[in-house]
Coordinates of C-alpha atoms in Angstrom, one line a residue:
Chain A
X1 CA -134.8 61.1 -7.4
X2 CA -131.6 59.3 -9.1
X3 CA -130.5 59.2 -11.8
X4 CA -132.2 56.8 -14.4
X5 CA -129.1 55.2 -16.3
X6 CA -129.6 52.4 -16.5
X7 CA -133.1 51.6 -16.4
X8 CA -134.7 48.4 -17.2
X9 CA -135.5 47.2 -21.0
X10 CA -139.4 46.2 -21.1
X11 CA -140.1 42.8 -22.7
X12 CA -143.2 42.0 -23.5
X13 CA -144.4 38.5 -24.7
X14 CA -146.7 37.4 -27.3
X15 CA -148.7 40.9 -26.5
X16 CA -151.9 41.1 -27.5
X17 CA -153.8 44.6 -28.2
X18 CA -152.1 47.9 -29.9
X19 CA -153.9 49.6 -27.2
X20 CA -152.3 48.0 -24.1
X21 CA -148.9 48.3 -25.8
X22 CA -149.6 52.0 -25.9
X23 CA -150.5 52.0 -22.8
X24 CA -147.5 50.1 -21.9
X25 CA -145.3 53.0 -23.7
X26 CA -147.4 55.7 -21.5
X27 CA -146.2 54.0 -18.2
X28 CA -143.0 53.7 -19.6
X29 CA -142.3 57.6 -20.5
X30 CA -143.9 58.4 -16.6
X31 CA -141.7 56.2 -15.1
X32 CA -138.3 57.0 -17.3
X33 CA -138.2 54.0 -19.0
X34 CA -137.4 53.9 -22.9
X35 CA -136.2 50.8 -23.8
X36 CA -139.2 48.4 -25.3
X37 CA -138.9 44.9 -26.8
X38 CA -141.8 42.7 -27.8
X39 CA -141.7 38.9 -28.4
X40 CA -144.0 38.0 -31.5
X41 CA -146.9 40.4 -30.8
X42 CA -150.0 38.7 -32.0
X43 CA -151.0 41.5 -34.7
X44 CA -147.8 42.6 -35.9
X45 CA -145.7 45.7 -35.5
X46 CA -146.2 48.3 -36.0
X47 CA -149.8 49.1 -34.9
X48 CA -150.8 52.4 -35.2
X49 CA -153.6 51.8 -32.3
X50 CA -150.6 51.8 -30.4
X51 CA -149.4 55.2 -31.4
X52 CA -152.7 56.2 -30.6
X53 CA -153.0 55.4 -26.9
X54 CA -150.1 56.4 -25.8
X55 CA -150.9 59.7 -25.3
X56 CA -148.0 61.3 -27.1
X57 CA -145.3 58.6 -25.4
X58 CA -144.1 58.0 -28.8
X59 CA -140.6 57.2 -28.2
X60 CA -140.7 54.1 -25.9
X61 CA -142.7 52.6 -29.4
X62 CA -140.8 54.3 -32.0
X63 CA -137.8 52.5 -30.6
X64 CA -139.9 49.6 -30.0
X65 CA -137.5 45.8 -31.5
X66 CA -139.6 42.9 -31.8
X67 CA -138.1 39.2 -32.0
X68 CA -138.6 35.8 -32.9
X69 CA -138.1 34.3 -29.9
X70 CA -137.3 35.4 -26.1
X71 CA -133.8 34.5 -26.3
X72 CA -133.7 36.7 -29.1
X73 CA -135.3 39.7 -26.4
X74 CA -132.8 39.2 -23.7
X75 CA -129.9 38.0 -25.4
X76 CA -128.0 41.3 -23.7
X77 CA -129.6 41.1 -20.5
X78 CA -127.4 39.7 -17.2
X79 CA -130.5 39.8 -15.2
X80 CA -134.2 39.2 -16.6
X81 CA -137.3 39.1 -14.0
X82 CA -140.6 37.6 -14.7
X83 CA -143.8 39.3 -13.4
X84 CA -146.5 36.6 -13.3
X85 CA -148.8 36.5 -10.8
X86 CA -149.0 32.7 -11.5
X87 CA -145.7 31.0 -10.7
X88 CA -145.7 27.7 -11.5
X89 CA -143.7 25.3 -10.7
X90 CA -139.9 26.7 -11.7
X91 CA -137.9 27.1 -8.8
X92 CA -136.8 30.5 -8.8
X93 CA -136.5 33.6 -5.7
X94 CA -140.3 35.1 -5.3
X95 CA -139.8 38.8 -5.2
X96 CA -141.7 41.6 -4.4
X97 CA -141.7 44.6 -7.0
X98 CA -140.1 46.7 -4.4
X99 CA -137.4 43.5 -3.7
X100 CA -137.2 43.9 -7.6
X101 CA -136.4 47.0 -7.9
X102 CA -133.9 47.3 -5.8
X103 CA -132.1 44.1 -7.0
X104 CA -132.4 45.6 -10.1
X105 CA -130.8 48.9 -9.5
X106 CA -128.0 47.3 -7.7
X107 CA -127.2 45.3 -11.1
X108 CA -127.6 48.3 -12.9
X109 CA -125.0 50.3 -10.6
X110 CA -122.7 47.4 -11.0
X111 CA -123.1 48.3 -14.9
X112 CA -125.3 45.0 -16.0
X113 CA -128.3 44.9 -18.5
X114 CA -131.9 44.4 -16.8
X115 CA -135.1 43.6 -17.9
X116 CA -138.5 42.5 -17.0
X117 CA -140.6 40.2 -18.8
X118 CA -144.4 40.6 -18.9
X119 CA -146.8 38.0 -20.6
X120 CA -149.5 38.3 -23.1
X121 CA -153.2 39.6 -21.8
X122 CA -154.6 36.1 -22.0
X123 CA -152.0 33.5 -21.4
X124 CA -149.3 35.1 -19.2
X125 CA -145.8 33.4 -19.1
X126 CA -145.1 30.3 -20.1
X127 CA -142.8 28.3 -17.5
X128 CA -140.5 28.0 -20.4
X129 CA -139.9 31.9 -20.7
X130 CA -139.8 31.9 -16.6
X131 CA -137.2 29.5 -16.2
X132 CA -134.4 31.9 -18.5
X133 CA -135.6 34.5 -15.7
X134 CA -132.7 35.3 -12.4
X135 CA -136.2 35.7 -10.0
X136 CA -140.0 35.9 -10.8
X137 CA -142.1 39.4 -9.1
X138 CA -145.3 39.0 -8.2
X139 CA -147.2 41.9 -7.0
X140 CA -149.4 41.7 -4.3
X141 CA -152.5 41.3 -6.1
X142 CA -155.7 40.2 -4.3
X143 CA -156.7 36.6 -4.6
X144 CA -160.1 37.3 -5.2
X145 CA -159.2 39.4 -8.5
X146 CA -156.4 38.1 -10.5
X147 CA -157.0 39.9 -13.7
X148 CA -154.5 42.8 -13.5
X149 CA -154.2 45.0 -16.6
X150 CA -150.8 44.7 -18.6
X151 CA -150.2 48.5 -18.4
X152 CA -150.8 48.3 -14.9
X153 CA -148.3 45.5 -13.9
X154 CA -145.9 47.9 -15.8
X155 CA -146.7 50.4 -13.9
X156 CA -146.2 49.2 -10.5
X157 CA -143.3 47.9 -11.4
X158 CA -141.6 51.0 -13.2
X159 CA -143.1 52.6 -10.0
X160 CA -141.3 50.6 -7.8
X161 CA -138.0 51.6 -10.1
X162 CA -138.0 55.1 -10.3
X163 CA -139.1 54.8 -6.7
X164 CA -136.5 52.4 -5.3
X165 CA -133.8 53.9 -3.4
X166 CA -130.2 54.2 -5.6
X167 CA -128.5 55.9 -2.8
X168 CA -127.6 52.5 -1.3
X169 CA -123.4 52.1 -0.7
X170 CA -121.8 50.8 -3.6
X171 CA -121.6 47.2 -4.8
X172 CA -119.5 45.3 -3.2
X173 CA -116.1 45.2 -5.7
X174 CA -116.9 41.9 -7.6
X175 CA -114.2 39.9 -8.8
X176 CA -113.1 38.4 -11.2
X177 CA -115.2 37.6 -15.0
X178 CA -118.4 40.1 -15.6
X179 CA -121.4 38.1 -15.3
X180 CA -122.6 36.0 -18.3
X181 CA -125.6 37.1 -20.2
X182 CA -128.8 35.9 -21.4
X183 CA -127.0 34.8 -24.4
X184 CA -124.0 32.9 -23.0
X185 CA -126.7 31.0 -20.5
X186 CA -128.3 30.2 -23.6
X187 CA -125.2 28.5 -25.3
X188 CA -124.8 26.4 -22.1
X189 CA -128.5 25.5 -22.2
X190 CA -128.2 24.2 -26.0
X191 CA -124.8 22.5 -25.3
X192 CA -126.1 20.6 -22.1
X193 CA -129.4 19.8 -23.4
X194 CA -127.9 18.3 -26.7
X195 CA -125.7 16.2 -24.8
X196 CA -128.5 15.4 -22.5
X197 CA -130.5 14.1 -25.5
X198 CA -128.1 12.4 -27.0
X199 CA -127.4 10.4 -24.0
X200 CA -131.1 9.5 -23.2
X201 CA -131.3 11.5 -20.7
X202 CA -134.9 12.8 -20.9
X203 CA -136.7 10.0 -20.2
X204 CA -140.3 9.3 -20.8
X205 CA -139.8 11.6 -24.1
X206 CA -143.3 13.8 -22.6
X207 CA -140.9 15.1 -19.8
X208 CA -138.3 16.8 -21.9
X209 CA -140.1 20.4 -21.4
X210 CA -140.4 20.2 -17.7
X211 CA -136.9 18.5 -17.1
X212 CA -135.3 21.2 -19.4
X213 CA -137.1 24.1 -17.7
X214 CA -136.3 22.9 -14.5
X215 CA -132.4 22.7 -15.2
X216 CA -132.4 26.2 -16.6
X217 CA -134.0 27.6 -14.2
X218 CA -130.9 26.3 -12.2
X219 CA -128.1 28.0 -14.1
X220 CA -130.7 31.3 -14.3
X221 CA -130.6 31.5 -10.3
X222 CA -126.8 30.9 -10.2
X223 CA -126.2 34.2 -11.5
X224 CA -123.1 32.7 -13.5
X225 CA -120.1 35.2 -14.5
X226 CA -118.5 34.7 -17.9
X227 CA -115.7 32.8 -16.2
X228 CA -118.3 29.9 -14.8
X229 CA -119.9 29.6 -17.5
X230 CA -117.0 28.6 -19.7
X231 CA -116.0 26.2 -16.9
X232 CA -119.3 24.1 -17.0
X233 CA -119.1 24.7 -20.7
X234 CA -115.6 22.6 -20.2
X235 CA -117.6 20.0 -17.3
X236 CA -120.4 19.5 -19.8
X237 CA -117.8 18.6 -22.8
X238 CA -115.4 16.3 -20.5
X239 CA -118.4 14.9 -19.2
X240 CA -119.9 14.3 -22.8
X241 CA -116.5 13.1 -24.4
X242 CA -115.8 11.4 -21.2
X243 CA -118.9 9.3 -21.3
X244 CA -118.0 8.5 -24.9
X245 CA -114.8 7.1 -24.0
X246 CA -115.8 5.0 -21.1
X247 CA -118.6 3.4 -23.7
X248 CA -116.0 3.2 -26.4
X249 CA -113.5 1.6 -24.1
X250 CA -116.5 -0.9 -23.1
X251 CA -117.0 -1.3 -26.4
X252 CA -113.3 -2.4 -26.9
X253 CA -113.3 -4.6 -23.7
X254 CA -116.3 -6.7 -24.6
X255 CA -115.1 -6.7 -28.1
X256 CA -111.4 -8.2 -26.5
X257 CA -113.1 -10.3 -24.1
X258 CA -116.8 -11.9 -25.0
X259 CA -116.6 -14.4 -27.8
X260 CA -119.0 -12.9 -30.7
X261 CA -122.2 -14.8 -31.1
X262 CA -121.6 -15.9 -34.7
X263 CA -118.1 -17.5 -33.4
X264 CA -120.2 -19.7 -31.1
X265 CA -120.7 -23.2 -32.0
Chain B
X1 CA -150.7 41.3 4.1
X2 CA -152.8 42.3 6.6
X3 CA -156.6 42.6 6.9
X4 CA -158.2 45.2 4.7
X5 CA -160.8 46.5 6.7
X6 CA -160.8 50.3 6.6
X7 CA -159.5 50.5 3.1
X8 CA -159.9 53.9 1.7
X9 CA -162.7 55.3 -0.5
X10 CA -161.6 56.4 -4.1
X11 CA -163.5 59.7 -5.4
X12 CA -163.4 60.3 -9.1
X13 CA -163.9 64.3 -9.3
X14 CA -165.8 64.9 -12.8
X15 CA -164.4 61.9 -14.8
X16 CA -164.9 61.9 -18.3
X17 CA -164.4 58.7 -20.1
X18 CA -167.0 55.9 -18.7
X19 CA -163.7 53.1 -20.1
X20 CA -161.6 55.0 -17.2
X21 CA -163.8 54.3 -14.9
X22 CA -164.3 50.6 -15.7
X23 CA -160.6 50.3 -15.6
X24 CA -160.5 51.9 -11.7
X25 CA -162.8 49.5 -10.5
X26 CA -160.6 47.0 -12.1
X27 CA -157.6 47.9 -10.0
X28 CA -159.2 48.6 -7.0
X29 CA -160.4 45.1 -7.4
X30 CA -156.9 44.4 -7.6
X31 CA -155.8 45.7 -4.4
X32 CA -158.4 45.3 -2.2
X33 CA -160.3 48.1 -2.4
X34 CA -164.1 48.4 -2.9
X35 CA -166.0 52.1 -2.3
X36 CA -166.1 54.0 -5.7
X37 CA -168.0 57.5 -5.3
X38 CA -168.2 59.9 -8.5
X39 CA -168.8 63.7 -8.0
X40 CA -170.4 65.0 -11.5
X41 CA -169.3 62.0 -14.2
X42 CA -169.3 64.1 -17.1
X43 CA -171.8 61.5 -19.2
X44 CA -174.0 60.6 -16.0
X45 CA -174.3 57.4 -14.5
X46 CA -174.3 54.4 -15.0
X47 CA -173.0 53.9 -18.3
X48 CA -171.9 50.4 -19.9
X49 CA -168.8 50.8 -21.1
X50 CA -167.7 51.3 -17.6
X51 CA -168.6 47.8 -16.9
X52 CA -167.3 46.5 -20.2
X53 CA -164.0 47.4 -19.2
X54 CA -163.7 46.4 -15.5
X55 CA -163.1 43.1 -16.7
X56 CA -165.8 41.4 -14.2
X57 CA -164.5 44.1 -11.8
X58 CA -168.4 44.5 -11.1
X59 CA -168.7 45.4 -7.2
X60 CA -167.3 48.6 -7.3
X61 CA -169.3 49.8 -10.3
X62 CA -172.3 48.4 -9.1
X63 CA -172.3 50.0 -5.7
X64 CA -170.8 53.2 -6.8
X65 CA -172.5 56.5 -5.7
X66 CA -172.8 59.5 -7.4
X67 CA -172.6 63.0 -5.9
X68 CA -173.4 66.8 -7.2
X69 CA -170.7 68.2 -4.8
X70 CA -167.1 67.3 -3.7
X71 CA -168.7 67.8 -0.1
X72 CA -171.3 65.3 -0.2
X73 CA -169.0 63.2 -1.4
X74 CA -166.9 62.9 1.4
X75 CA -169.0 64.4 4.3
X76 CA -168.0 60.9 6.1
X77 CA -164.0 61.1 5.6
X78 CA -162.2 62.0 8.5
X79 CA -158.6 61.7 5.9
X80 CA -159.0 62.5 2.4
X81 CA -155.8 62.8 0.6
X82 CA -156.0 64.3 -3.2
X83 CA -153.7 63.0 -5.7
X84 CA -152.3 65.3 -8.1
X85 CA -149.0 66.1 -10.3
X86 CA -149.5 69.4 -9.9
X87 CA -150.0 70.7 -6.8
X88 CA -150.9 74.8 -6.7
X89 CA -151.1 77.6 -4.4
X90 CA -152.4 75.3 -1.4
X91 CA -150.4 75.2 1.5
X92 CA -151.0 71.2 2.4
X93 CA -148.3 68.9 3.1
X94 CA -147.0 66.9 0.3
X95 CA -146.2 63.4 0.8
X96 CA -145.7 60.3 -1.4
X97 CA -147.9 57.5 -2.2
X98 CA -145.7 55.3 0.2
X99 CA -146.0 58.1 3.1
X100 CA -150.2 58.3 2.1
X101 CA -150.7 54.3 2.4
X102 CA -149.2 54.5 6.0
X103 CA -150.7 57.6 6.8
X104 CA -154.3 56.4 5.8
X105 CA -153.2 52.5 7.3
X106 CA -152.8 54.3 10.6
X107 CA -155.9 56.2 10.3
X108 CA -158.0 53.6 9.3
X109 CA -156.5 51.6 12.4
X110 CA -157.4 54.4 14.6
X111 CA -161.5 54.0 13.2
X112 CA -161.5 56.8 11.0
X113 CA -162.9 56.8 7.3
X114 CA -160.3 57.7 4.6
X115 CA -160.6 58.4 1.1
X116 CA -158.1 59.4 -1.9
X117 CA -159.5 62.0 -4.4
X118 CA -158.3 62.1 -8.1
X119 CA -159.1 64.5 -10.6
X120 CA -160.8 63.7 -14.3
X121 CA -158.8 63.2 -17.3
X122 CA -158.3 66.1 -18.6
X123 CA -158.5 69.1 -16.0
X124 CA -157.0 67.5 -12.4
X125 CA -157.9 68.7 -9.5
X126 CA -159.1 72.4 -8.5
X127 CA -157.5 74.5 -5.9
X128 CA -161.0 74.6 -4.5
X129 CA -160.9 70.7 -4.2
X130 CA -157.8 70.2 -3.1
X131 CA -158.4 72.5 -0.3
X132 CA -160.7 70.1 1.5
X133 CA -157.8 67.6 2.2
X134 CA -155.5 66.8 4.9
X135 CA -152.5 66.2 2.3
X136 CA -151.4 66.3 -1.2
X137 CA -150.2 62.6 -3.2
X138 CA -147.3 63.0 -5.3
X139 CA -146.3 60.2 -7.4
X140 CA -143.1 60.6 -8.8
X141 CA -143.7 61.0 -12.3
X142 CA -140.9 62.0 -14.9
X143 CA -141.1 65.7 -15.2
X144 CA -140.9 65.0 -19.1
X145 CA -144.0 63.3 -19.6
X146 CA -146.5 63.4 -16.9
X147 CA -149.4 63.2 -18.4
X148 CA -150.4 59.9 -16.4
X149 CA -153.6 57.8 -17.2
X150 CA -156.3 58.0 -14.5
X151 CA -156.7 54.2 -13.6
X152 CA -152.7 54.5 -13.2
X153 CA -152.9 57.0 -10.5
X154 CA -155.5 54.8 -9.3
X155 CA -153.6 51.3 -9.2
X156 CA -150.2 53.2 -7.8
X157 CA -152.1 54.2 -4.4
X158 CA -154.0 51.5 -4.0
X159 CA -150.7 49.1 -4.6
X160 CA -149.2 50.9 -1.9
X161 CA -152.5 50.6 0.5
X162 CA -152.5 47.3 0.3
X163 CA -148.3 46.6 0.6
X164 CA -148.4 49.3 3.4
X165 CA -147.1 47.7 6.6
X166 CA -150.0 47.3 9.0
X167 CA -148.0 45.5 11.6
X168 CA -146.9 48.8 13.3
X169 CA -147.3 49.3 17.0
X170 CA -150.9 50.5 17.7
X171 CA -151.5 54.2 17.4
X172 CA -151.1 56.2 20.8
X173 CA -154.5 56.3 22.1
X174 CA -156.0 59.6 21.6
X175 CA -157.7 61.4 24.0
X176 CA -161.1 63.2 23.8
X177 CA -163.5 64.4 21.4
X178 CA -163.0 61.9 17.9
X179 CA -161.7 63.3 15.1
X180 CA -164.2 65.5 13.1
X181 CA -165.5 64.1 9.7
X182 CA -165.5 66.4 6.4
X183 CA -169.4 67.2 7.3
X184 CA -168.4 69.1 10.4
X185 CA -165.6 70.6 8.7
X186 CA -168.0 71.7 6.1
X187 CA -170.2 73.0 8.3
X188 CA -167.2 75.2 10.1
X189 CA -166.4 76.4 6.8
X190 CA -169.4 77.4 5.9
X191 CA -170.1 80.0 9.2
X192 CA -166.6 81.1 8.5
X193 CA -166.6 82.1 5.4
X194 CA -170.3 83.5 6.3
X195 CA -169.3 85.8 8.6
X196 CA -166.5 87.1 7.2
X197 CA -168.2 87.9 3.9
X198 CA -171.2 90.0 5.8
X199 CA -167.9 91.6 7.3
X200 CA -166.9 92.3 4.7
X201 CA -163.5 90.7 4.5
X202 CA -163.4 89.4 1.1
X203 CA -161.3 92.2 -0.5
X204 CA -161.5 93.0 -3.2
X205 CA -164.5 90.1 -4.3
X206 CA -162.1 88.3 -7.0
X207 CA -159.7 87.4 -4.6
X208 CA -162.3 85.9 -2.0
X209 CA -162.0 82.1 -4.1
X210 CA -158.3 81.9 -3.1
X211 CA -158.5 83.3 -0.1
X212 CA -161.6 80.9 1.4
X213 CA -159.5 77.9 0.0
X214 CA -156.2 79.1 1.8
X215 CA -158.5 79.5 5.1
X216 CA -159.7 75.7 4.7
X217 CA -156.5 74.4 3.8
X218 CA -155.1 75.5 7.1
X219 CA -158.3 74.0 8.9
X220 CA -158.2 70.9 6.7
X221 CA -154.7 70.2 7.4
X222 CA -155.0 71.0 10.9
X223 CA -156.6 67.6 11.7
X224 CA -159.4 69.0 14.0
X225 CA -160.9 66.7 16.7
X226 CA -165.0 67.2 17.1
X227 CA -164.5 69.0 20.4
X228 CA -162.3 71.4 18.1
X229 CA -164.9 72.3 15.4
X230 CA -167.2 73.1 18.1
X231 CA -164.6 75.4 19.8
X232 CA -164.0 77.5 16.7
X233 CA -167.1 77.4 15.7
X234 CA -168.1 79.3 19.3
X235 CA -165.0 81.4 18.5
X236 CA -166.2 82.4 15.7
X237 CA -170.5 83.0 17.1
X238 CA -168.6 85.0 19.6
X239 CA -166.3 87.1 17.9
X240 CA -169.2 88.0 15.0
X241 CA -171.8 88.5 17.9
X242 CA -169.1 90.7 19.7
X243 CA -168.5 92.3 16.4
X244 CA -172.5 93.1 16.3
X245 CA -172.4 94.4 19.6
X246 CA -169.1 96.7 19.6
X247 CA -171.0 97.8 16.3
X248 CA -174.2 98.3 17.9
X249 CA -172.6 100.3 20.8
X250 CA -170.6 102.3 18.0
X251 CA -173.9 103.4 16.4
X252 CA -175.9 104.1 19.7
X253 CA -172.4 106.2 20.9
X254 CA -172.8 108.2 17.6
X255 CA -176.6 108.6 18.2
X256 CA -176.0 110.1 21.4
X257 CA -173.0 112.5 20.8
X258 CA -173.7 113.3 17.4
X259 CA -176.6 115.8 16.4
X260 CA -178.4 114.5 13.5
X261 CA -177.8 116.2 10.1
X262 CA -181.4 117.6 9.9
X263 CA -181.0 119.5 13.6
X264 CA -178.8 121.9 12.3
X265 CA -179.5 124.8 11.2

C-alpha cells in the first residue's frame, strides 16, 4: 500500500440526501480520502443526518466546503474526472475506474490537484459540469440496472485509488509551465466565449449551451500548462482585436470609397 | 465484459438491518449478480424495507433463500470465499478482491459453483465460518477506519467479478473425480470430527471449537476432488475400525494374561 498524499478531493454535485453524503464520508475514511466538496446540496449544509450515517467518519464532513457553483469546487484542481454512467454527447477519453486511478495517481506524483465529480441521486451530471472534466469514468455497471447508489460509485472509485498501483517509474520530467488549473481554464472559457458572443458566433441563440460545452470540453482534454494557456489567451485577444480592426478598416474603406446614400441624387 | 454465467452466490451470515440487505441486492444488480442466500436474518424473512431500498433491485430479494446453518447454505459451492477485515486464527490463504474475482472467474469457467460469504453488521464473520472456505477476501481498507458498510463490501467484490478478465486461456483440463461441493465436505467433517471426539482427542473440551475449525481449514483449503473425500473418508473408517480392533485385541490380550481382580485371594 502507498502512500496516500495526494489523494483525490471528492466533489459532489447538487447532492441530494444527508444520509448518502454520510455515506459518502464512510467510503471516504475506508478508502483514505479526506478532502470533501459539495456543489449546492439540495438541503443545505450542514445536515446532521449526515453526521449520523457516517458511522463515526466525521472528518471527511467536518471539513466538508460547499460552493456556488462547480467552478467554484475545482477551481484548484489540474485534473477533474466525471463519473457518470451516462455520457452524453461531450467528447472526452472514456475511462475505466481502474484507468482512473492510475491517471490520477500519476498527476498526483507529478504534484497536481485531482478530483472526481459525482452527480446528484436523481439527475446525475449535467453535460455542462462534464465538459470542465480532463476524462469521464464509467464503471462497468450492468445495462440492465443503472441505478448505482452514490456511496457506492464512491466506493469503487476510492477502491480503485487506494488500490491502483503508485509504484509505477516516475513521471516523465515535464517541461516547461506547470499545468493550468480548473481556474485558469475557466478564464479562457469566459474570455473566448465573450468574444465568441460578441461576434455572433453562436448562432441559432438555442445552441449556445451545446456549442459552449463542446468547445470546453476541447481545452479540458488538452491538458493545457500555464504557459499555453496564456498563449491562446494572447490568440483569442489578437484574434478579437484583430477582427475589430479588419471591420474598422472596412468600415474606413467603404466610408473612403462608396458615395453615402444621402449624397446620391 | 464477458458472459456472466457462473457468477457467484452472495451469503449474508446473520444480517441485521432488512435496509442492508435491500441495498445488496441493489449492487448485485449492479454487477451482474443474481443468487442472494441468508443464513439466520436477525428479523426473519421477508421484510419490506429490504425491498424499499433495493431501488427496484427486486430479483434478488424475491428469489432469496433463507437458511438455519452456514452449511445448508452453501452445501452446493465448490469455492466459497469469506470476506472479512479481520481475519483470525485460520490458516486460509489471503487474497484480494482482484485475486478472488479471477480465482472464482476461473472456477466458475471450470463448472464449479462459487459463492462469497460476508458477515452481519455488526459481529463479522466467526472463526467457525470462516473455516468452511477455500480463501479469505481482504479489501484494503485504511487501518484507521475500517468499519465498512455491508452493501460496500458487497459492491467492491462483485465490481471486480464482473471487470475480472474472462478472456484467459481455458483452465488445464482436470483429470478425474470433479471437485467436491461443501455437502461432501460437510459430510467428511462431520465423521472426522466424530471419530476423533469418541477417541477422545478433543483435549481438553474447550479447546475442541478451535481445534475442529483448524482441521477444516486445512481440508477446506485443500481443494479436494470427489474421489478425494471418498479417500479420506475410507482413511478415516479404517483407521477408527483399526483403532476398534487393536482396542479389541488389547482387551481380549488383558483378558487372557491378566487374572481378574475377584480370583485372588
Amino acid at each position: 500500500m502507498s502512500e496516500l498524499i495526494g489523494a483525490p478531493c471528492v466533489i459532489l454535485n447538487e447532492p441530494q440526501l444527508a444520509e448518502n453524503i454520510g455515506s459518502v464520508a464512510r467510503v471516504m475514511a475506508n478508502f483514505g480520502l479526506a478532502d470533501l466538496r459539495m456543489v449546492r446540496p439540495r438541503d443545505g449544509w450542514p445536515q446532521e443526518r449526515a453526521w449520523a450515517s457516517a458511522s463515526g467518519a466525521n472528518w471527511p464532513l467536518d471539513g466538508a466546503r460547499v460552493f456556488d457553483t462547480l467552478q467554484a469546487a475545482c477551481a484548484d484542481l489540474h485534473r477533474l474526472y466525471a463519473t457518470t454512467a451516462r455520457p452524453r454527447e461531450v467528447v472526452l477519453p472514456i475511462i475505466t475506474p481502474r484507468e482512473a486511478a492510475a491517471q490520477l495517481r500519476t498527476a498526483a506524483a507529478e504534484g497536481l490537484n485531482t478530483g472526481l465529480l459525482f452527480g446528484g441521486e436523481r439527475a446525475g451530471l449535467e453535460t455542462q459540469d462534464i465538459a470542465l472534466c480532463q476524462a469521464i469514468v464509467t464503471i462497468p455497471i450492468d445495462p440492465r440496472f443503472r441505478s448505482l447508489n452514490l456511496a457506492q460509485a464512491v466506493a469503487i472509485n476510492a477502491y480503485e485509488w487506494r488500490t491502483a498501483d503508485a509504484d509505477r517509474p516516475p513521471p516523465a520530467f515535464r517541461e516547461g509551465a506547470p499545468p493550468a488549473d480548473q481556474a485558469m481554464l475557466d478564464g479562457l472559457y469566459g474570455q473566448l466565449e465573450g468574444e465568441l458572443e460578441g461576434a455572433g458566433f453562436f448562432h441559432p441563440p438555442e445552441k449556445q449551451p451545446s456549442m459552449v460545452r463542446n468547445l470546453r470540453a476541447i481545452f479540458a482534454r488538452a491538458l493545457l500548462n500555464e504557459q499555453e494557456v496564456r498563449t491562446l489567451r494572447g490568440v483569442i485577444t489578437a484574434l478579437s482585436k484583430g477582427r475589430g480592426r479588419v471591420l474598422a478598416k472596412l468600415a474606413a474603406k467603404r466610408a473612403e470609397t462608396e458615395p453615402s446614400s444621402d449624397e446620391r441624387p
